[in-house]
XYZ file of N, CA and C in Angstrom:
327
model
N 16.096 -5.169 -10.597
C 14.844 -5.620 -10.019
C 14.737 -5.107 -8.587
N 13.595 -4.551 -8.223
C 13.415 -4.029 -6.875
C 13.000 -5.148 -5.931
N 13.321 -4.969 -4.649
C 12.926 -5.945 -3.635
C 11.399 -5.977 -3.549
N 10.885 -7.105 -3.177
C 9.442 -7.303 -3.141
C 8.765 -6.415 -2.101
N 7.540 -6.054 -2.409
C 6.646 -5.407 -1.457
C 5.740 -6.520 -0.949
N 5.578 -6.617 0.368
C 4.755 -7.682 0.934
C 3.518 -7.102 1.611
N 2.532 -7.952 1.772
C 1.265 -7.587 2.396
C 1.088 -8.480 3.607
N 0.863 -7.890 4.781
C 0.645 -8.696 5.987
C -0.709 -9.397 5.899
N -0.879 -10.402 6.741
C -2.154 -11.125 6.772
C -3.313 -10.189 7.119
N -3.111 -9.303 8.116
C -4.161 -8.343 8.506
C -4.516 -7.421 7.353
N -3.489 -6.913 6.644
C -3.736 -6.014 5.516
C -4.459 -6.748 4.399
N -4.046 -7.982 4.106
C -4.699 -8.753 3.045
C -6.179 -8.966 3.363
N -6.475 -9.267 4.609
C -7.866 -9.479 5.022
C -8.685 -8.206 4.816
N -8.139 -7.056 5.247
C -8.873 -5.780 5.118
C -8.985 -5.362 3.652
N -7.926 -5.516 2.884
C -7.972 -5.182 1.456
C -9.016 -6.045 0.765
N -9.035 -7.337 1.092
C -10.032 -8.236 0.520
C -11.451 -7.779 0.815
N -11.707 -7.316 2.044
C -13.037 -6.805 2.413
C -13.393 -5.580 1.589
N -12.435 -4.671 1.444
C -12.677 -3.441 0.676
C -12.954 -3.778 -0.785
N -12.133 -4.633 -1.368
C -12.283 -4.957 -2.788
C -13.586 -5.709 -3.048
N -13.993 -6.565 -2.115
C -15.260 -7.289 -2.275
C -16.422 -6.311 -2.348
N -16.388 -5.260 -1.535
C -17.473 -4.270 -1.540
C -17.444 -3.392 -2.796
N -16.306 -3.368 -3.498
C -16.178 -2.561 -4.710
C -16.632 -3.302 -5.966
N -16.868 -4.595 -5.864
C -17.299 -5.371 -7.024
C -16.133 -5.959 -7.791
N -16.456 -6.764 -8.785
C -15.456 -7.488 -9.564
C -14.452 -6.596 -10.263
N -13.213 -7.064 -10.319
C -12.158 -6.356 -11.032
C -11.469 -5.260 -10.246
N -11.886 -5.020 -8.998
C -11.279 -3.957 -8.199
C -9.945 -4.419 -7.614
N -8.967 -3.519 -7.620
C -7.653 -3.766 -7.043
C -7.264 -2.525 -6.238
N -6.400 -2.702 -5.244
C -5.909 -1.572 -4.472
C -4.606 -1.088 -5.088
N -4.534 0.200 -5.395
C -3.311 0.792 -5.942
C -2.638 1.606 -4.838
N -1.357 1.311 -4.609
C -0.551 2.083 -3.668
C 0.488 2.828 -4.484
N 0.559 4.137 -4.266
C 1.546 4.933 -4.986
C 2.232 5.890 -4.015
N 3.328 6.446 -4.478
C 4.090 7.426 -3.700
C 4.058 8.721 -4.477
N 3.712 9.811 -3.787
C 3.647 11.130 -4.405
C 4.493 12.101 -3.607
N 4.943 13.158 -4.263
C 5.618 14.230 -3.550
C 4.606 14.962 -2.692
N 5.034 15.420 -1.532
C 4.127 16.165 -0.659
C 4.125 15.591 0.738
N 3.155 16.003 1.504
C 3.080 15.560 2.890
C 4.075 16.344 3.731
N 4.035 16.156 5.015
C 4.892 16.928 5.904
C 6.337 16.456 5.907
N 6.620 15.282 5.320
C 7.994 14.768 5.324
C 8.615 14.644 3.938
N 7.936 15.084 2.884
C 8.521 15.057 1.547
C 7.818 14.154 0.567
N 7.436 12.954 0.984
C 6.686 12.019 0.150
C 5.491 11.526 0.952
N 4.455 11.086 0.243
C 3.303 10.525 0.939
C 2.758 9.331 0.177
N 2.171 8.406 0.933
C 1.547 7.232 0.347
C 0.133 7.583 -0.068
N -0.291 7.029 -1.185
C -1.655 7.239 -1.659
C -2.268 5.869 -1.912
N -3.494 5.665 -1.457
C -4.217 4.411 -1.612
C -5.485 4.687 -2.408
N -5.684 3.963 -3.507
C -6.862 4.130 -4.357
C -7.369 2.758 -4.787
N -8.655 2.675 -5.042
C -9.212 1.489 -5.680
C -9.140 1.740 -7.177
N -8.617 0.761 -7.911
C -8.410 0.900 -9.353
C -8.926 -0.359 -10.045
N -9.338 -0.207 -11.280
C -9.791 -1.356 -12.062
C -8.901 -1.596 -13.274
N -7.904 -0.741 -13.475
C -7.018 -0.861 -14.632
C -5.594 -1.139 -14.174
N -4.976 -2.145 -14.772
C -3.593 -2.493 -14.479
C -2.732 -2.091 -15.658
N -1.662 -1.342 -15.389
C -0.709 -0.970 -16.428
C 0.261 -2.126 -16.660
N 0.838 -2.182 -17.856
C 1.766 -3.262 -18.197
C 2.973 -3.331 -17.267
N 3.412 -2.159 -16.752
C 4.607 -2.148 -15.910
C 4.301 -2.090 -14.412
N 3.043 -2.310 -14.025
C 2.682 -2.350 -12.610
C 3.279 -3.576 -11.929
N 3.709 -3.387 -10.690
C 4.059 -4.498 -9.821
C 2.741 -5.000 -9.244
N 2.464 -6.286 -9.345
C 1.218 -6.869 -8.849
C 1.548 -7.777 -7.675
N 0.935 -7.491 -6.519
C 1.130 -8.290 -5.316
C -0.217 -8.921 -4.974
N -0.239 -10.231 -4.818
C -1.474 -10.923 -4.484
C -1.280 -11.748 -3.224
N -2.242 -11.636 -2.337
C -2.264 -12.471 -1.138
C -3.717 -12.693 -0.763
N -4.098 -13.946 -0.637
C -5.480 -14.319 -0.343
C -6.403 -13.640 -1.355
N -7.357 -12.836 -0.917
C -8.270 -12.151 -1.840
C -7.838 -10.721 -2.142
N -6.629 -10.364 -1.761
C -6.134 -9.001 -1.957
C -5.248 -8.933 -3.197
N -5.522 -7.947 -4.047
C -4.672 -7.664 -5.202
C -4.237 -6.212 -5.075
N -2.923 -5.999 -5.000
C -2.361 -4.665 -4.832
C -1.486 -4.351 -6.040
N -1.643 -3.143 -6.562
C -0.847 -2.655 -7.683
C 0.081 -1.548 -7.198
N 1.311 -1.549 -7.714
C 2.266 -0.470 -7.449
C 2.831 -0.053 -8.797
N 2.725 1.232 -9.131
C 3.233 1.701 -10.417
C 4.757 1.682 -10.424
N 5.331 1.659 -11.612
C 6.782 1.504 -11.744
C 7.559 2.678 -11.155
N 6.987 3.871 -11.126
C 7.677 5.025 -10.535
C 7.705 4.932 -9.009
N 6.676 4.348 -8.415
C 6.596 4.232 -6.953
C 7.346 3.026 -6.410
N 7.522 1.986 -7.225
C 8.122 0.733 -6.766
C 9.478 0.907 -6.084
N 10.412 1.731 -6.622
C 11.700 1.875 -5.928
C 11.573 2.485 -4.529
N 10.600 3.372 -4.329
C 10.389 3.982 -3.014
C 9.812 2.981 -2.019
N 9.124 1.955 -2.517
C 8.463 0.969 -1.671
C 9.223 -0.352 -1.574
N 10.373 -0.447 -2.238
C 11.139 -1.696 -2.269
C 11.429 -2.193 -0.854
N 11.091 -3.449 -0.585
C 11.340 -4.054 0.716
C 10.309 -3.723 1.776
N 9.276 -2.974 1.423
C 8.260 -2.547 2.393
C 7.236 -3.635 2.657
N 6.608 -3.539 3.826
C 5.463 -4.374 4.152
C 4.275 -3.464 4.405
N 3.157 -3.780 3.783
C 1.910 -3.052 4.020
C 1.160 -3.810 5.104
N 0.812 -3.100 6.174
C 0.107 -3.704 7.296
C -1.179 -2.918 7.528
N -2.092 -3.487 8.301
C -3.319 -2.805 8.695
C -3.349 -2.777 10.208
N -3.500 -1.589 10.768
C -3.526 -1.451 12.224
C -4.841 -0.813 12.656
N -5.299 -1.226 13.805
C -6.515 -0.674 14.401
C -6.169 -0.377 15.851
N -5.839 0.897 16.116
C -5.426 1.271 17.461
C -6.208 2.492 17.942
N -5.759 3.116 19.001
C -6.502 4.228 19.607
C -6.703 5.416 18.668
N -5.768 5.636 17.751
C -5.925 6.786 16.848
C -6.719 6.436 15.596
N -7.134 5.180 15.459
C -7.976 4.778 14.341
C -7.414 3.597 13.589
N -8.172 3.173 12.597
C -7.781 2.052 11.757
C -7.207 2.591 10.453
N -6.081 2.038 10.028
C -5.467 2.514 8.790
C -4.439 1.507 8.287
N -4.091 1.681 7.012
C -2.982 0.916 6.455
C -1.703 1.619 6.854
N -0.690 0.840 7.168
C 0.610 1.392 7.535
C 1.661 0.707 6.678
N 2.535 1.514 6.090
C 3.615 0.981 5.276
C 4.883 0.988 6.116
N 5.414 -0.199 6.384
C 6.679 -0.333 7.107
C 7.777 -0.333 6.046
N 8.359 0.859 5.840
C 9.262 1.090 4.716
C 10.708 1.214 5.206
N 11.578 0.263 4.843
C 12.973 0.329 5.282
C 13.760 1.462 4.612
N 13.207 2.050 3.546
C 13.873 3.153 2.843
C 13.621 4.497 3.501
N 12.609 4.583 4.344
C 12.238 5.850 4.969
C 13.207 6.177 6.107
N 13.777 7.368 6.060
C 14.670 7.800 7.128
C 13.923 8.580 8.203
N 12.742 9.085 7.864
C 11.896 9.806 8.810
C 10.457 9.680 8.335
N 9.514 9.768 9.267
C 8.107 9.751 8.887
C 7.336 10.650 9.828
N 6.133 11.005 9.404
C 5.306 11.870 10.243
C 4.535 11.026 11.248
N 3.873 11.673 12.161
C 3.143 10.978 13.207
C 1.976 10.170 12.684
N 1.362 10.612 11.578
C 0.198 9.881 11.070
C 0.593 8.669 10.237
N 1.866 8.572 9.835
C 2.346 7.401 9.117
C 2.098 7.409 7.620
N 1.566 8.510 7.065
C 1.319 8.536 5.633
C 2.357 9.352 4.880
N 3.253 10.005 5.582
C 4.248 10.853 4.960
C 5.636 10.378 5.420
N 6.623 10.452 4.509
C 7.961 9.978 4.862
C 9.008 10.702 4.037
N 10.259 10.571 4.451
C 11.387 11.094 3.676
C 12.416 9.987 3.527
N 13.261 10.131 2.494
C 14.300 9.125 2.272
C 15.654 9.805 2.207
């Protein structure tokens, strides 16, 4: 069993806003793909279909899905939402990442 992925209060609030604008049944899917400047990159999509082996994380009005292939890469991570000088974005605080790029969407393990 992989360690839980958590959602910060700020991220849950923003995800809830996004999903509300998408209509009923919308969920946020977070996945890990090969690529990016550091080897792997996070991908965020709105999805309406849940696979049987998806990890489902719920907090407040936020529903987040993580596919079974991505779950080990995200084990123990916290998804946060930041709004700073370079813009507003989701940030994954991943204890498995040994390096990441400046934009925060690419990492290596």
